[in-house]
Amino acid sequence: MHDSLLLFGATGDLAQRYLFPSLLHLLRDRLLPDGFRVVAIGRTEHDDDGFRAWLRERIADGDARNGALDDLLGRIHYHPLNLNDIDGMAATLSRYADRPAVSYLSTPPNLFESACLGLKAAGLLEPPSRLVLEKPIGHDLPSAREIDATLKSALDESRIFRIDHYLGKAPVQNLLALRFGNTLLEAVWDNRCIESVDILVAETAGVDGREGYYADYGALRDMVQNHMLQLLALVAMEPPAALDADSIRDEKRKVLRALRPMTAADAAADSIRGRYGAGVVEGSAVKGFTADSAVETFVGLRAWIDNWRWAGVPFRLATGKRLPSRTTEVLVNFKPVTHWVFDRPDSKHATPNRLRMRLQPEETIELGLMGSLAAPEWGATELMPMSLDMAMLPPKRRIAYERLMIDALKGDQTLFVRDDEVEAQWRWIDSISAAWAQAGTAVQEYPAGSWGPAAATAFLPRTVHGPAGRRG
């Protein structure tokens, strides 16, 4: 395990909310090496003491009693740097090339190339040092390839870790265990038994503070291209030959390459775009999102995987800002039984089986079944839905980044995204962007606090309540 971490974007929101708290928890639980150090790089002017005081104010001090916070702060050295100044980066950071390091780029993608060149010049990308990148990798397929070429000029693929924190969540690990460790589920995991799959990422937050970024990316590139397609690939992948990094990523790549490209003729039926206007979210009035570009804050898609296992099964993807609740879940909807023999409910009102994996706010996996209410005094057998909790969560809920940071320090790429996966994802996303442009797909406004435009109903799962959640 490497014991030196260079964290770029150290004054950013992601570092404050997740990365430093993850390091705090790992230190508290003695999961990091004794000599572990953090070199924090940001844009704000601070010296070491100034940054430590600034960070102390922003991290919950629940661990202060046992000295974990002081321990973390004492290991941090801070440098304000302009990442476009390659020579300046090399001069400042070369002192940390005394041992193998993991450099973590929690920065906008337009800084990846210059940061990589600066790290290379500082001697911080020599084997066996590693590089971690946050999404998104590029803006489209050509830009992703350009970034990848710069990365490959400095280090090989085995030392590049493209992070997607959804892959570090406990339910994702449990899904793989349930699928590939049990005959029961794998036997019905195909188009013979599964009717549809829903993937929903709903956020109550808006784009406040990220207007410039969002005007360039939108929901399609910000959420679907990475998080949602990785979840789709994990649900749809074939069983790997082994649980090593390349075997799992080989199977995910096959799924991503089998996604049917969208055409202008498909755009109206298989997609919808929306942008939130003024409304009320969680009891508070909020403003609408305005931008000069025709960018969406809500997107609904119907994806088709053209292979033997999934032919004809729709994968419905929906994500949006300023929706009524903060929810991320995957629902695998099974087909109803072929012949219904029970009195109540009748066949039209019976609830088909459903596997529900929730990633937030709770982390659970539930299997929805039908159970009997039969009793001696009743003259008929009545069935009702019942839920079987299939989650085996660890005794302590961890931030997803904790698992991923440990894996990056150890060099385990299993839960990180490979270059050919990124290209396959962008290839499909670019087909959607092109289809929208050719078809002139408009961005429809929806009030903040609703479930998207009125026509979004067809892309939302049955677990969504309210008028936009009823599919008939």
Short mmCIF file of C-alpha atoms in Angstrom, two decimals:
data_model
loop_
_atom_site.label_atom_id
_atom_site.label_comp_id
_atom_site.label_asym_id
_atom_site.label_seq_id
_atom_site.Cartn_x
_atom_site.Cartn_y
_atom_site.Cartn_z
CA MET A 1 0.00 0.00 0.00
CA HIS A 2 1.36 3.43 -0.96
CA ASP A 3 1.67 5.84 1.97
CA SER A 4 1.71 9.18 0.13
CA LEU A 5 -1.41 10.88 -1.28
CA LEU A 6 -1.42 14.08 -3.34
CA LEU A 7 -4.94 15.49 -3.32
CA PHE A 8 -5.70 18.10 -5.98
CA GLY A 9 -8.81 20.22 -5.50
CA ALA A 10 -8.32 20.11 -1.73
CA THR A 11 -10.45 23.21 -1.13
CA GLY A 12 -13.31 21.95 -3.30
CA ASP A 13 -16.70 20.66 -2.23
CA LEU A 14 -15.93 17.00 -2.94
CA ALA A 15 -12.79 17.07 -0.80
CA GLN A 16 -14.58 18.76 2.11
CA ARG A 17 -17.67 16.55 2.08
CA TYR A 18 -16.23 13.15 1.23
CA LEU A 19 -12.49 12.82 0.65
CA PHE A 20 -11.10 14.25 3.87
CA PRO A 21 -13.87 12.63 6.00
CA SER A 22 -13.01 9.30 4.31
CA LEU A 23 -9.35 9.72 5.21
CA LEU A 24 -10.38 10.62 8.76
CA HIS A 25 -12.39 7.41 9.12
CA LEU A 26 -9.63 5.26 7.63
CA LEU A 27 -7.06 6.73 10.00
CA ARG A 28 -9.40 6.29 12.95
CA ASP A 29 -9.83 2.62 12.08
CA ARG A 30 -6.08 2.15 11.53
CA LEU A 31 -6.48 1.15 7.90
CA LEU A 32 -3.73 3.45 6.61
CA PRO A 33 0.07 3.01 6.96
CA ASP A 34 1.81 4.55 9.96
CA GLY A 35 3.81 6.99 7.82
CA PHE A 36 0.84 8.06 5.70
CA ARG A 37 0.98 11.67 4.50
CA VAL A 38 -1.36 13.96 2.54
CA VAL A 39 -0.13 16.69 0.22
CA ALA A 40 -3.12 18.97 -0.38
CA ILE A 41 -3.17 21.22 -3.46
CA GLY A 42 -5.76 23.93 -4.04
CA ARG A 43 -6.26 27.37 -5.53
CA THR A 44 -6.82 29.26 -2.25
CA GLU A 45 -3.82 30.86 -0.55
CA HIS A 46 -3.00 29.07 2.73
CA ASP A 47 0.09 27.93 4.55
CA ASP A 48 0.03 24.56 6.34
CA ASP A 49 -1.41 25.92 9.58
CA GLY A 50 -3.94 28.08 7.76
CA PHE A 51 -5.23 25.18 5.71
CA ARG A 52 -5.43 22.91 8.75
CA ALA A 53 -7.50 25.52 10.61
CA TRP A 54 -9.71 26.01 7.54
CA LEU A 55 -10.27 22.26 7.20
CA ARG A 56 -10.94 21.76 10.92
CA GLU A 57 -13.90 24.14 10.68
CA ARG A 58 -15.39 22.14 7.81
CA ILE A 59 -15.06 18.57 9.08
CA ALA A 60 -17.50 17.27 11.67
CA ASP A 61 -15.50 16.80 14.86
CA GLY A 62 -17.24 13.66 16.09
CA ASP A 63 -13.84 11.95 16.04
CA ALA A 64 -12.01 14.77 17.80
CA ARG A 65 -12.32 13.02 21.15
CA ASN A 66 -10.09 10.15 20.12
CA GLY A 67 -7.54 12.38 18.40
CA ALA A 68 -8.28 11.17 14.86
CA LEU A 69 -8.88 14.66 13.51
CA ASP A 70 -5.66 16.01 15.01
CA ASP A 71 -3.85 12.98 13.61
CA LEU A 72 -5.16 13.68 10.10
CA LEU A 73 -4.45 17.41 10.21
CA GLY A 74 -0.91 16.77 11.42
CA ARG A 75 -0.21 14.66 8.33
CA ILE A 76 -1.30 17.35 5.84
CA HIS A 77 0.95 19.74 3.92
CA TYR A 78 -0.74 22.35 1.75
CA HIS A 79 0.38 24.12 -1.43
CA PRO A 80 -1.59 26.70 -3.46
CA LEU A 81 -0.88 25.98 -7.13
CA ASN A 82 -2.03 26.95 -10.59
CA LEU A 83 -2.42 23.62 -12.36
CA ASN A 84 -1.85 25.26 -15.73
CA ASP A 85 1.66 26.22 -14.60
CA ILE A 86 3.51 22.99 -15.34
CA ASP A 87 6.93 24.32 -14.35
CA GLY A 88 5.54 25.73 -11.10
CA MET A 89 3.96 22.38 -10.26
CA ALA A 90 7.20 20.55 -10.93
CA ALA A 91 9.25 22.95 -8.79
CA THR A 92 6.86 22.74 -5.83
CA LEU A 93 5.95 19.06 -5.86
CA SER A 94 9.21 17.38 -6.86
CA ARG A 95 10.20 17.17 -3.17
CA TYR A 96 7.43 14.58 -2.70
CA ALA A 97 8.85 12.21 -5.32
CA ASP A 98 10.92 10.55 -2.59
CA ARG A 99 8.48 7.62 -2.46
CA PRO A 100 5.68 6.10 -4.57
CA ALA A 101 2.52 8.18 -4.40
CA VAL A 102 -1.12 8.24 -5.44
CA SER A 103 -2.13 11.53 -7.07
CA TYR A 104 -5.87 12.21 -6.88
CA LEU A 105 -7.27 14.75 -9.38
CA SER A 106 -10.49 16.06 -7.85
CA THR A 107 -10.55 18.84 -10.44
CA PRO A 108 -12.51 19.85 -13.56
CA PRO A 109 -11.63 17.68 -16.57
CA ASN A 110 -10.09 20.62 -18.44
CA LEU A 111 -7.23 20.53 -15.91
CA PHE A 112 -6.43 16.81 -16.22
CA GLU A 113 -3.90 17.18 -19.02
CA SER A 114 -1.88 20.04 -17.50
CA ALA A 115 -1.96 18.42 -14.05
CA CYS A 116 -0.73 15.15 -15.53
CA LEU A 117 2.14 16.92 -17.32
CA GLY A 118 3.08 18.77 -14.13
CA LEU A 119 3.10 15.55 -12.11
CA LYS A 120 5.22 13.87 -14.77
CA ALA A 121 7.71 16.73 -14.68
CA ALA A 122 7.86 16.47 -10.87
CA GLY A 123 8.72 12.78 -11.07
CA LEU A 124 5.46 11.77 -9.37
CA LEU A 125 4.18 9.46 -12.08
CA GLU A 126 7.15 7.12 -12.24
CA PRO A 127 6.36 3.43 -11.53
CA PRO A 128 4.80 2.34 -9.25
CA SER A 129 3.05 5.68 -8.57
CA ARG A 130 -0.62 5.90 -9.56
CA LEU A 131 -3.12 8.49 -10.77
CA VAL A 132 -6.81 8.77 -9.76
CA LEU A 133 -9.25 10.85 -11.83
CA GLU A 134 -12.78 12.01 -11.03
CA LYS A 135 -15.53 11.96 -13.63
CA PRO A 136 -16.26 13.12 -16.22
CA ILE A 137 -13.35 12.09 -18.44
CA GLY A 138 -13.83 14.56 -21.26
CA HIS A 139 -16.89 16.13 -22.85
CA ASP A 140 -17.35 13.66 -25.70
CA LEU A 141 -15.47 10.77 -27.31
CA PRO A 142 -12.79 12.88 -29.07
CA SER A 143 -11.98 14.87 -25.90
CA ALA A 144 -11.92 11.69 -23.81
CA ARG A 145 -9.43 10.17 -26.26
CA GLU A 146 -7.31 13.30 -26.12
CA ILE A 147 -7.15 13.16 -22.32
CA ASP A 148 -6.40 9.45 -22.46
CA ALA A 149 -3.52 10.02 -24.87
CA THR A 150 -1.98 12.52 -22.46
CA LEU A 151 -2.40 10.10 -19.57
CA LYS A 152 -0.84 7.24 -21.53
CA SER A 153 2.16 9.41 -22.40
CA ALA A 154 2.92 9.63 -18.67
CA LEU A 155 1.90 6.22 -17.28
CA ASP A 156 0.34 2.94 -18.39
CA GLU A 157 -3.28 1.81 -17.95
CA SER A 158 -2.42 -0.41 -14.97
CA ARG A 159 -1.66 2.72 -12.93
CA ILE A 160 -4.65 4.85 -14.01
CA PHE A 161 -7.67 4.75 -11.70
CA ARG A 162 -10.84 6.39 -13.07
CA ILE A 163 -13.12 6.66 -10.08
CA ASP A 164 -16.91 6.27 -9.96
CA HIS A 165 -17.96 6.39 -6.34
CA TYR A 166 -21.21 4.51 -7.03
CA LEU A 167 -19.08 1.39 -7.52
CA GLY A 168 -17.85 1.69 -3.93
CA LYS A 169 -21.31 1.48 -2.37
CA ALA A 170 -22.19 -1.64 -0.39
CA PRO A 171 -25.37 -2.56 -2.36
CA VAL A 172 -23.33 -2.72 -5.57
CA GLN A 173 -21.00 -5.26 -3.98
CA ASN A 174 -24.03 -7.18 -2.70
CA LEU A 175 -25.62 -7.23 -6.14
CA LEU A 176 -22.57 -8.99 -7.58
CA ALA A 177 -22.61 -11.46 -4.69
CA LEU A 178 -26.32 -12.20 -5.08
CA ARG A 179 -26.07 -12.63 -8.85
CA PHE A 180 -22.95 -14.71 -9.13
CA GLY A 181 -23.03 -16.54 -5.80
CA ASN A 182 -26.57 -17.91 -6.05
CA THR A 183 -28.18 -20.18 -8.64
CA LEU A 184 -31.61 -18.79 -7.77
CA LEU A 185 -31.11 -15.33 -9.23
CA GLU A 186 -28.75 -16.09 -12.08
CA ALA A 187 -31.21 -18.66 -13.44
CA VAL A 188 -33.87 -15.99 -14.02
CA TRP A 189 -31.54 -13.11 -14.96
CA ASP A 190 -32.45 -12.66 -18.63
CA ASN A 191 -35.19 -11.62 -21.04
CA ARG A 192 -37.23 -14.78 -20.41
CA CYS A 193 -38.04 -13.68 -16.86
CA ILE A 194 -37.24 -9.96 -16.64
CA GLU A 195 -39.69 -7.48 -18.11
CA SER A 196 -37.73 -4.23 -17.61
CA VAL A 197 -35.04 -2.51 -15.56
CA ASP A 198 -35.28 0.98 -14.05
CA ILE A 199 -32.33 3.09 -12.93
CA LEU A 200 -33.26 6.31 -11.14
CA VAL A 201 -30.95 9.03 -9.79
CA ALA A 202 -33.09 11.83 -8.33
CA GLU A 203 -31.67 14.87 -6.60
CA THR A 204 -33.41 17.62 -4.65
CA ALA A 205 -30.41 19.93 -5.10
CA GLY A 206 -30.12 22.29 -8.03
CA VAL A 207 -27.05 23.34 -9.97
CA ASP A 208 -26.33 26.29 -7.67
CA GLY A 209 -22.63 27.10 -7.77
CA ARG A 210 -22.05 24.84 -10.79
CA GLU A 211 -23.88 26.85 -13.42
CA GLY A 212 -20.86 27.23 -15.69
CA TYR A 213 -20.00 23.54 -15.57
CA TYR A 214 -23.59 22.42 -16.01
CA ALA A 215 -24.19 24.73 -18.97
CA ASP A 216 -21.48 22.76 -20.80
CA TYR A 217 -22.39 19.24 -19.63
CA GLY A 218 -26.03 18.86 -18.62
CA ALA A 219 -27.60 15.80 -17.00
CA LEU A 220 -26.76 13.49 -19.92
CA ARG A 221 -23.01 14.00 -19.68
CA ASP A 222 -22.86 14.67 -15.94
CA MET A 223 -24.79 11.63 -14.68
CA VAL A 224 -25.79 9.19 -17.41
CA GLN A 225 -22.37 8.89 -19.06
CA ASN A 226 -20.72 7.58 -15.91
CA HIS A 227 -22.78 6.64 -12.83
CA MET A 228 -25.87 5.35 -14.58
CA LEU A 229 -24.13 3.45 -17.34
CA GLN A 230 -21.84 1.78 -14.81
CA LEU A 231 -24.89 0.62 -12.85
CA LEU A 232 -26.49 -0.63 -16.07
CA ALA A 233 -23.33 -2.55 -16.95
CA LEU A 234 -23.17 -4.23 -13.54
CA VAL A 235 -26.81 -5.32 -13.77
CA ALA A 236 -26.50 -6.60 -17.34
CA MET A 237 -22.98 -8.08 -17.45
CA GLU A 238 -22.31 -11.76 -18.03
CA PRO A 239 -20.76 -13.78 -15.19
CA PRO A 240 -17.00 -13.11 -15.19
CA ALA A 241 -14.50 -15.96 -15.28
CA ALA A 242 -12.96 -14.58 -12.09
CA LEU A 243 -13.41 -11.62 -9.75
CA ASP A 244 -10.21 -9.90 -10.81
CA ALA A 245 -10.21 -6.38 -12.24
CA ASP A 246 -9.85 -7.23 -15.92
CA SER A 247 -12.36 -10.10 -15.92
CA ILE A 248 -15.10 -7.88 -14.45
CA ARG A 249 -14.28 -4.93 -16.67
CA ASP A 250 -14.15 -7.12 -19.77
CA GLU A 251 -17.76 -8.13 -19.15
CA LYS A 252 -18.91 -4.55 -18.44
CA ARG A 253 -17.28 -3.40 -21.67
CA LYS A 254 -19.22 -6.01 -23.66
CA VAL A 255 -22.50 -4.65 -22.30
CA LEU A 256 -21.57 -1.04 -23.03
CA ARG A 257 -20.58 -1.92 -26.58
CA ALA A 258 -23.89 -3.73 -27.08
CA LEU A 259 -25.94 -0.60 -26.31
CA ARG A 260 -27.98 0.27 -29.37
CA PRO A 261 -27.00 3.75 -30.66
CA MET A 262 -29.86 6.22 -30.64
CA THR A 263 -31.03 7.70 -33.93
CA ALA A 264 -33.04 10.79 -34.72
CA ALA A 265 -36.01 8.52 -35.47
CA ASP A 266 -35.77 7.02 -31.96
CA ALA A 267 -35.29 10.28 -30.07
CA ALA A 268 -38.97 11.15 -29.54
CA ALA A 269 -39.97 7.69 -28.28
CA ASP A 270 -36.83 6.78 -26.33
CA SER A 271 -35.79 10.04 -24.68
CA ILE A 272 -36.96 13.21 -22.99
CA ARG A 273 -35.14 16.35 -21.89
CA GLY A 274 -36.20 18.81 -19.21
CA ARG A 275 -35.02 21.85 -17.29
CA TYR A 276 -36.38 22.94 -13.93
CA GLY A 277 -38.12 26.24 -13.48
CA ALA A 278 -39.13 27.97 -10.28
CA GLY A 279 -40.96 25.84 -7.74
CA VAL A 280 -40.97 24.44 -4.23
CA VAL A 281 -38.57 21.74 -3.01
CA GLU A 282 -38.83 20.30 0.50
CA GLY A 283 -41.02 23.22 1.55
CA SER A 284 -38.74 25.99 0.26
CA ALA A 285 -39.20 28.17 -2.80
CA VAL A 286 -36.37 27.84 -5.31
CA LYS A 287 -35.46 29.63 -8.51
CA GLY A 288 -35.34 28.00 -11.90
CA PHE A 289 -32.16 27.21 -13.80
CA THR A 290 -31.30 29.54 -16.65
CA ALA A 291 -28.47 29.10 -19.12
CA ASP A 292 -27.60 30.43 -22.55
CA SER A 293 -27.13 26.90 -23.89
CA ALA A 294 -29.98 24.46 -24.49
CA VAL A 295 -28.87 22.15 -21.68
CA GLU A 296 -31.05 19.76 -19.69
CA THR A 297 -31.28 19.22 -15.92
CA PHE A 298 -33.56 16.19 -16.39
CA VAL A 299 -33.14 13.35 -18.82
CA GLY A 300 -35.14 10.18 -19.37
CA LEU A 301 -33.86 7.46 -21.68
CA ARG A 302 -34.90 4.03 -22.85
CA ALA A 303 -31.81 1.96 -23.56
CA TRP A 304 -31.68 -1.32 -25.47
CA ILE A 305 -28.92 -3.91 -25.17
CA ASP A 306 -28.60 -5.88 -28.36
CA ASN A 307 -27.40 -9.27 -27.16
CA TRP A 308 -28.90 -12.69 -26.47
CA ARG A 309 -29.53 -12.14 -22.75
CA TRP A 310 -31.25 -8.75 -22.93
CA ALA A 311 -32.87 -8.50 -26.37
CA GLY A 312 -36.23 -6.77 -26.04
CA VAL A 313 -35.81 -5.70 -22.40
CA PRO A 314 -36.03 -1.90 -21.93
CA PHE A 315 -33.59 -0.29 -19.50
CA ARG A 316 -35.22 2.97 -18.40
CA LEU A 317 -32.78 5.61 -17.11
CA ALA A 318 -34.00 8.79 -15.42
CA THR A 319 -32.06 11.47 -13.57
CA GLY A 320 -32.77 15.05 -12.67
CA LYS A 321 -32.15 18.05 -10.44
CA ARG A 322 -34.74 19.68 -8.17
CA LEU A 323 -36.91 16.58 -7.95
CA PRO A 324 -39.15 15.83 -4.92
CA SER A 325 -36.77 13.44 -3.17
CA ARG A 326 -33.13 12.39 -3.14
CA THR A 327 -33.16 8.81 -4.35
CA THR A 328 -30.85 6.49 -6.23
CA GLU A 329 -32.15 3.02 -6.96
CA VAL A 330 -32.10 0.17 -9.45
CA LEU A 331 -35.25 -1.89 -9.95
CA VAL A 332 -35.28 -5.20 -11.78
CA ASN A 333 -38.92 -5.86 -12.71
CA PHE A 334 -39.78 -9.52 -13.34
CA LYS A 335 -42.53 -10.71 -15.64
CA PRO A 336 -45.83 -11.78 -14.05
CA VAL A 337 -46.56 -15.47 -13.65
CA THR A 338 -47.92 -17.01 -16.83
CA HIS A 339 -51.15 -18.30 -15.25
CA TRP A 340 -52.79 -16.71 -12.18
CA VAL A 341 -54.82 -19.06 -9.99
CA PHE A 342 -55.56 -16.99 -6.87
CA ASP A 343 -58.80 -15.29 -5.91
CA ARG A 344 -57.47 -12.05 -4.49
CA PRO A 345 -56.05 -9.95 -5.94
CA ASP A 346 -57.09 -10.72 -9.47
CA SER A 347 -54.43 -11.11 -12.14
CA LYS A 348 -54.67 -7.46 -13.23
CA HIS A 349 -53.84 -6.20 -9.74
CA ALA A 350 -51.16 -8.73 -8.79
CA THR A 351 -47.73 -7.26 -8.09
CA PRO A 352 -44.94 -8.93 -10.09
CA ASN A 353 -41.68 -9.81 -8.35
CA ARG A 354 -39.15 -7.02 -8.18
CA LEU A 355 -35.55 -6.69 -6.98
CA ARG A 356 -34.91 -3.21 -5.60
CA MET A 357 -31.38 -1.97 -4.92
CA ARG A 358 -31.26 1.40 -3.18
CA LEU A 359 -28.01 3.37 -3.02
CA GLN A 360 -29.37 6.47 -1.31
CA PRO A 361 -30.63 7.68 1.06
CA GLU A 362 -30.57 4.13 2.49
CA GLU A 363 -28.33 1.36 1.19
CA THR A 364 -30.49 -1.75 0.86
CA ILE A 365 -31.43 -4.62 -1.43
CA GLU A 366 -35.00 -5.95 -1.25
CA LEU A 367 -36.77 -8.70 -3.15
CA GLY A 368 -40.49 -8.17 -3.59
CA LEU A 369 -42.52 -11.40 -3.54
CA MET A 370 -46.16 -12.38 -3.13
CA GLY A 371 -47.17 -14.10 0.12
CA SER A 372 -50.37 -15.74 1.32
CA LEU A 373 -52.86 -14.36 3.85
CA ALA A 374 -54.69 -17.69 3.98
CA ALA A 375 -56.46 -18.53 7.25
CA PRO A 376 -58.90 -21.35 8.21
CA GLU A 377 -61.85 -18.96 8.57
CA TRP A 378 -61.40 -17.56 5.10
CA GLY A 379 -62.96 -19.12 2.10
CA ALA A 380 -60.42 -17.80 -0.37
CA THR A 381 -56.66 -17.48 -0.61
CA GLU A 382 -55.55 -13.86 -0.67
CA LEU A 383 -52.05 -12.81 -1.63
CA MET A 384 -50.27 -9.61 -0.71
CA PRO A 385 -46.84 -8.19 -1.53
CA MET A 386 -44.08 -8.99 0.93
CA SER A 387 -40.50 -7.74 1.03
CA LEU A 388 -37.42 -9.83 1.70
CA ASP A 389 -34.40 -7.84 2.87
CA MET A 390 -31.41 -9.29 1.01
CA ALA A 391 -28.80 -6.76 2.09
CA MET A 392 -25.91 -7.92 4.22
CA LEU A 393 -24.45 -4.55 5.09
CA PRO A 394 -21.24 -4.18 7.05
CA PRO A 395 -21.71 -3.37 10.76
CA LYS A 396 -20.48 0.15 10.06
CA ARG A 397 -21.79 2.15 7.11
CA ARG A 398 -18.89 3.66 5.24
CA ILE A 399 -18.56 6.47 2.73
CA ALA A 400 -18.13 4.86 -0.70
CA TYR A 401 -14.89 6.78 -1.16
CA GLU A 402 -13.32 4.95 1.80
CA ARG A 403 -13.34 1.63 -0.07
CA LEU A 404 -12.14 3.23 -3.29
CA MET A 405 -9.31 5.18 -1.67
CA ILE A 406 -8.03 2.03 0.02
CA ASP A 407 -8.20 0.18 -3.30
CA ALA A 408 -6.29 2.97 -5.09
CA LEU A 409 -3.58 2.97 -2.41
CA LYS A 410 -3.32 -0.83 -2.72
CA GLY A 411 -3.44 -0.83 -6.52
CA ASP A 412 -6.68 -2.81 -6.93
CA GLN A 413 -8.51 -1.60 -10.08
CA THR A 414 -11.59 -3.84 -9.79
CA LEU A 415 -13.97 -1.01 -8.86
CA PHE A 416 -12.45 1.54 -11.23
CA VAL A 417 -13.34 2.23 -14.86
CA ARG A 418 -11.04 1.15 -17.69
CA ASP A 419 -10.26 3.23 -20.78
CA ASP A 420 -12.29 1.07 -23.18
CA GLU A 421 -15.34 1.37 -20.89
CA VAL A 422 -15.07 5.16 -20.99
CA GLU A 423 -14.90 5.11 -24.79
CA ALA A 424 -17.92 2.80 -25.08
CA GLN A 425 -19.90 5.03 -22.72
CA TRP A 426 -19.07 8.17 -24.66
CA ARG A 427 -19.85 6.47 -27.98
CA TRP A 428 -23.42 5.81 -26.82
CA ILE A 429 -23.82 9.25 -25.21
CA ASP A 430 -22.58 10.95 -28.36
CA SER A 431 -25.19 9.05 -30.39
CA ILE A 432 -27.89 10.54 -28.15
CA SER A 433 -26.49 14.08 -28.48
CA ALA A 434 -26.38 13.67 -32.25
CA ALA A 435 -29.93 12.26 -32.34
CA TRP A 436 -31.22 15.20 -30.31
CA ALA A 437 -29.50 17.66 -32.63
CA GLN A 438 -30.85 16.00 -35.77
CA ALA A 439 -34.37 15.60 -34.40
CA GLY A 440 -34.45 19.03 -32.78
CA THR A 441 -35.41 17.52 -29.41
CA ALA A 442 -36.56 20.41 -27.26
CA VAL A 443 -35.85 20.93 -23.56
CA GLN A 444 -39.19 20.96 -21.72
CA GLU A 445 -39.56 23.00 -18.56
CA TYR A 446 -40.80 21.38 -15.34
CA PRO A 447 -41.51 23.02 -11.99
CA ALA A 448 -38.90 22.42 -9.31
CA GLY A 449 -40.26 19.87 -6.83
CA SER A 450 -42.00 17.76 -9.51
CA TRP A 451 -40.91 14.52 -11.16
CA GLY A 452 -39.83 16.20 -14.38
CA PRO A 453 -41.84 17.12 -17.48
CA ALA A 454 -45.31 15.63 -17.83
CA ALA A 455 -44.12 13.21 -20.50
CA ALA A 456 -41.43 11.84 -18.15
CA THR A 457 -43.95 9.38 -16.72
CA ALA A 458 -42.92 6.68 -19.20
CA PHE A 459 -39.31 6.80 -17.98
CA LEU A 460 -39.92 6.70 -14.22
CA PRO A 461 -40.14 3.56 -12.07
CA ARG A 462 -43.33 2.45 -10.35
CA THR A 463 -41.85 3.31 -6.97
CA VAL A 464 -42.14 7.01 -7.79
CA HIS A 465 -45.31 8.47 -6.31
CA GLY A 466 -47.49 11.27 -7.62
CA PRO A 467 -49.03 11.96 -11.03
CA ALA A 468 -45.69 11.66 -12.86
CA GLY A 469 -45.05 8.29 -11.31
CA ARG A 470 -48.18 6.49 -12.55
CA ARG A 471 -47.65 4.48 -15.68
CA GLY A 472 -51.09 2.98 -15.96
#
